[in-house]
Amino acid sequence: MIKQELKLDRSWTLFLDRDGVLNKNRSDGGVKCVGDFVWEDGALESMRILNDLFGRIIVVTNQQAVSEGLITEAELNLIHQKMIKDVSDAGGKIDMVYYATNRKEENSIYRKPGIGMALKARKDFPEIRFKKSFMVGDTVNDMMFGKKLGMINALISNEYSNLTQQFGLVNYHFDSLKCFADFLKRICN
Ligand SMILES: [Mg+2]
């Protein structure tokens, strides 16, 4: 694990993956309606903590199920509205949700590990600096996305990943978003 000296302030941005970080991954092929969206334990409390530490909080999520016809874009937007409201009710905030509906085979710049969603975010929020950003996700694609942009990567996974360690993709590794939030709170206070 590469330890970097962290001096967080509100000029920093947090990029968050959605599935497996905010809400529980589903074994039946993903979140297809609002009722399928189940928060990870401690995730809402984490969002409150992280809101105190970061100026911007951005969600970047691959949702190829839309292209596969498994869920409509309208339903996806309803899910995101509920997600944003739950976070707001818990004292946190999500500034924007970007999603890529492209299939993997399209090799779109928007689908992670492509960096299109981050470029869109920087266009919408010009104060964003990727070097002063964290990427938090649960897959290699998330870590590659963050690495390409020079972000600090935090992998959320309860298993040790050889692959991501080997390629130097992972700066920090936590069991959950709550562990990540608690860690940052501890070192920033
Ligand atoms: Mg994920």
PDB file of C-alpha atoms in Angstrom, residues 63-151:
ATOM      1  CA  GLN A  63     -24.887   1.163 -16.128  1.00  0.00           C
ATOM      2  CA  GLN A  64     -24.785  -0.932 -19.251  1.00  0.00           C
ATOM      3  CA  ALA A  65     -28.045  -2.593 -18.166  1.00  0.00           C
ATOM      4  CA  VAL A  66     -29.739   0.395 -19.860  1.00  0.00           C
ATOM      5  CA  SER A  67     -28.206  -0.540 -23.237  1.00  0.00           C
ATOM      6  CA  GLU A  68     -29.144  -4.157 -22.611  1.00  0.00           C
ATOM      7  CA  GLY A  69     -32.769  -3.124 -22.138  1.00  0.00           C
ATOM      8  CA  LEU A  70     -32.854  -4.470 -18.563  1.00  0.00           C
ATOM      9  CA  ILE A  71     -33.752  -1.087 -17.115  1.00  0.00           C
ATOM     10  CA  THR A  72     -35.000   2.147 -18.638  1.00  0.00           C
ATOM     11  CA  GLU A  73     -33.102   5.393 -18.314  1.00  0.00           C
ATOM     12  CA  ALA A  74     -36.193   6.861 -16.624  1.00  0.00           C
ATOM     13  CA  GLU A  75     -36.058   4.170 -13.916  1.00  0.00           C
ATOM     14  CA  LEU A  76     -32.314   4.733 -13.499  1.00  0.00           C
ATOM     15  CA  ASN A  77     -33.000   8.424 -12.928  1.00  0.00           C
ATOM     16  CA  LEU A  78     -35.648   7.577 -10.318  1.00  0.00           C
ATOM     17  CA  ILE A  79     -33.092   5.407  -8.506  1.00  0.00           C
ATOM     18  CA  HIS A  80     -30.606   8.265  -8.525  1.00  0.00           C
ATOM     19  CA  GLN A  81     -33.203  10.763  -7.288  1.00  0.00           C
ATOM     20  CA  LYS A  82     -33.946   8.464  -4.348  1.00  0.00           C
ATOM     21  CA  MET A  83     -30.228   7.971  -3.691  1.00  0.00           C
ATOM     22  CA  ILE A  84     -29.582  11.737  -3.673  1.00  0.00           C
ATOM     23  CA  LYS A  85     -32.582  12.362  -1.389  1.00  0.00           C
ATOM     24  CA  ASP A  86     -31.557   9.656   1.091  1.00  0.00           C
ATOM     25  CA  VAL A  87     -28.052  11.155   1.268  1.00  0.00           C
ATOM     26  CA  SER A  88     -29.414  14.655   1.713  1.00  0.00           C
ATOM     27  CA  ASP A  89     -31.798  13.483   4.470  1.00  0.00           C
ATOM     28  CA  ALA A  90     -28.796  11.904   6.225  1.00  0.00           C
ATOM     29  CA  GLY A  91     -26.863  15.184   6.189  1.00  0.00           C
ATOM     30  CA  GLY A  92     -24.668  14.447   3.185  1.00  0.00           C
ATOM     31  CA  LYS A  93     -24.714  15.537  -0.425  1.00  0.00           C
ATOM     32  CA  ILE A  94     -24.090  14.302  -3.928  1.00  0.00           C
ATOM     33  CA  ASP A  95     -23.292  17.152  -6.319  1.00  0.00           C
ATOM     34  CA  MET A  96     -23.877  15.126  -9.476  1.00  0.00           C
ATOM     35  CA  VAL A  97     -24.382  11.589 -10.725  1.00  0.00           C
ATOM     36  CA  TYR A  98     -22.788  10.640 -14.058  1.00  0.00           C
ATOM     37  CA  TYR A  99     -23.663   7.303 -15.621  1.00  0.00           C
ATOM     38  CA  ALA A 100     -22.401   5.482 -18.692  1.00  0.00           C
ATOM     39  CA  THR A 101     -24.945   3.274 -20.382  1.00  0.00           C
ATOM     40  CA  ASN A 102     -22.485   2.032 -23.018  1.00  0.00           C
ATOM     41  CA  ARG A 103     -21.809  -1.640 -23.425  1.00  0.00           C
ATOM     42  CA  LYS A 104     -18.312  -2.865 -22.702  1.00  0.00           C
ATOM     43  CA  GLU A 105     -17.768  -3.796 -26.383  1.00  0.00           C
ATOM     44  CA  GLU A 106     -18.287  -0.195 -27.468  1.00  0.00           C
ATOM     45  CA  ASN A 107     -15.040   0.833 -25.743  1.00  0.00           C
ATOM     46  CA  SER A 108     -16.652   4.194 -25.056  1.00  0.00           C
ATOM     47  CA  ILE A 109     -14.589   6.852 -23.306  1.00  0.00           C
ATOM     48  CA  TYR A 110     -17.571   7.297 -20.965  1.00  0.00           C
ATOM     49  CA  ARG A 111     -17.595   3.783 -19.604  1.00  0.00           C
ATOM     50  CA  LYS A 112     -15.018   3.235 -16.844  1.00  0.00           C
ATOM     51  CA  PRO A 113     -12.077   2.650 -17.140  1.00  0.00           C
ATOM     52  CA  GLY A 114     -12.614   5.377 -19.759  1.00  0.00           C
ATOM     53  CA  ILE A 115     -12.310   8.818 -18.215  1.00  0.00           C
ATOM     54  CA  GLY A 116     -15.193  10.549 -19.996  1.00  0.00           C
ATOM     55  CA  MET A 117     -17.377  10.913 -16.911  1.00  0.00           C
ATOM     56  CA  ALA A 118     -14.552  12.654 -15.026  1.00  0.00           C
ATOM     57  CA  LEU A 119     -13.956  15.035 -17.941  1.00  0.00           C
ATOM     58  CA  LYS A 120     -17.663  15.862 -17.967  1.00  0.00           C
ATOM     59  CA  ALA A 121     -17.531  16.522 -14.230  1.00  0.00           C
ATOM     60  CA  ARG A 122     -14.593  18.892 -14.623  1.00  0.00           C
ATOM     61  CA  LYS A 123     -16.468  20.732 -17.337  1.00  0.00           C
ATOM     62  CA  ASP A 124     -19.479  21.130 -15.051  1.00  0.00           C
ATOM     63  CA  PHE A 125     -17.350  21.973 -11.992  1.00  0.00           C
ATOM     64  CA  PRO A 126     -14.211  23.699 -13.325  1.00  0.00           C
ATOM     65  CA  GLU A 127     -12.665  23.913  -9.857  1.00  0.00           C
ATOM     66  CA  ILE A 128     -12.168  20.135  -9.787  1.00  0.00           C
ATOM     67  CA  ARG A 129      -8.525  19.071  -9.740  1.00  0.00           C
ATOM     68  CA  PHE A 130      -7.944  15.393 -10.414  1.00  0.00           C
ATOM     69  CA  LYS A 131      -4.695  15.505  -8.422  1.00  0.00           C
ATOM     70  CA  LYS A 132      -6.776  16.622  -5.466  1.00  0.00           C
ATOM     71  CA  SER A 133      -9.350  13.879  -5.896  1.00  0.00           C
ATOM     72  CA  PHE A 134     -10.063  10.444  -4.523  1.00  0.00           C
ATOM     73  CA  MET A 135     -11.598   7.646  -6.545  1.00  0.00           C
ATOM     74  CA  VAL A 136     -13.407   5.105  -4.401  1.00  0.00           C
ATOM     75  CA  GLY A 137     -14.632   1.928  -6.074  1.00  0.00           C
ATOM     76  CA  ASP A 138     -14.834  -1.825  -5.810  1.00  0.00           C
ATOM     77  CA  THR A 139     -13.442  -2.947  -9.171  1.00  0.00           C
ATOM     78  CA  VAL A 140     -10.254  -2.823 -11.213  1.00  0.00           C
ATOM     79  CA  ASN A 141     -12.079  -0.595 -13.732  1.00  0.00           C
ATOM     80  CA  ASP A 142     -12.612   1.986 -10.995  1.00  0.00           C
ATOM     81  CA  MET A 143      -8.959   1.869 -10.014  1.00  0.00           C
ATOM     82  CA  MET A 144      -7.801   2.198 -13.632  1.00  0.00           C
ATOM     83  CA  PHE A 145     -10.111   5.192 -14.068  1.00  0.00           C
ATOM     84  CA  GLY A 146      -8.617   6.925 -11.024  1.00  0.00           C
ATOM     85  CA  LYS A 147      -5.047   6.025 -11.962  1.00  0.00           C
ATOM     86  CA  LYS A 148      -5.338   7.487 -15.469  1.00  0.00           C
ATOM     87  CA  LEU A 149      -6.495  10.757 -13.941  1.00  0.00           C
ATOM     88  CA  GLY A 150      -3.814  10.902 -11.252  1.00  0.00           C
ATOM     89  CA  MET A 151      -6.343  10.520  -8.449  1.00  0.00           C
TER      90      MET A 151
END
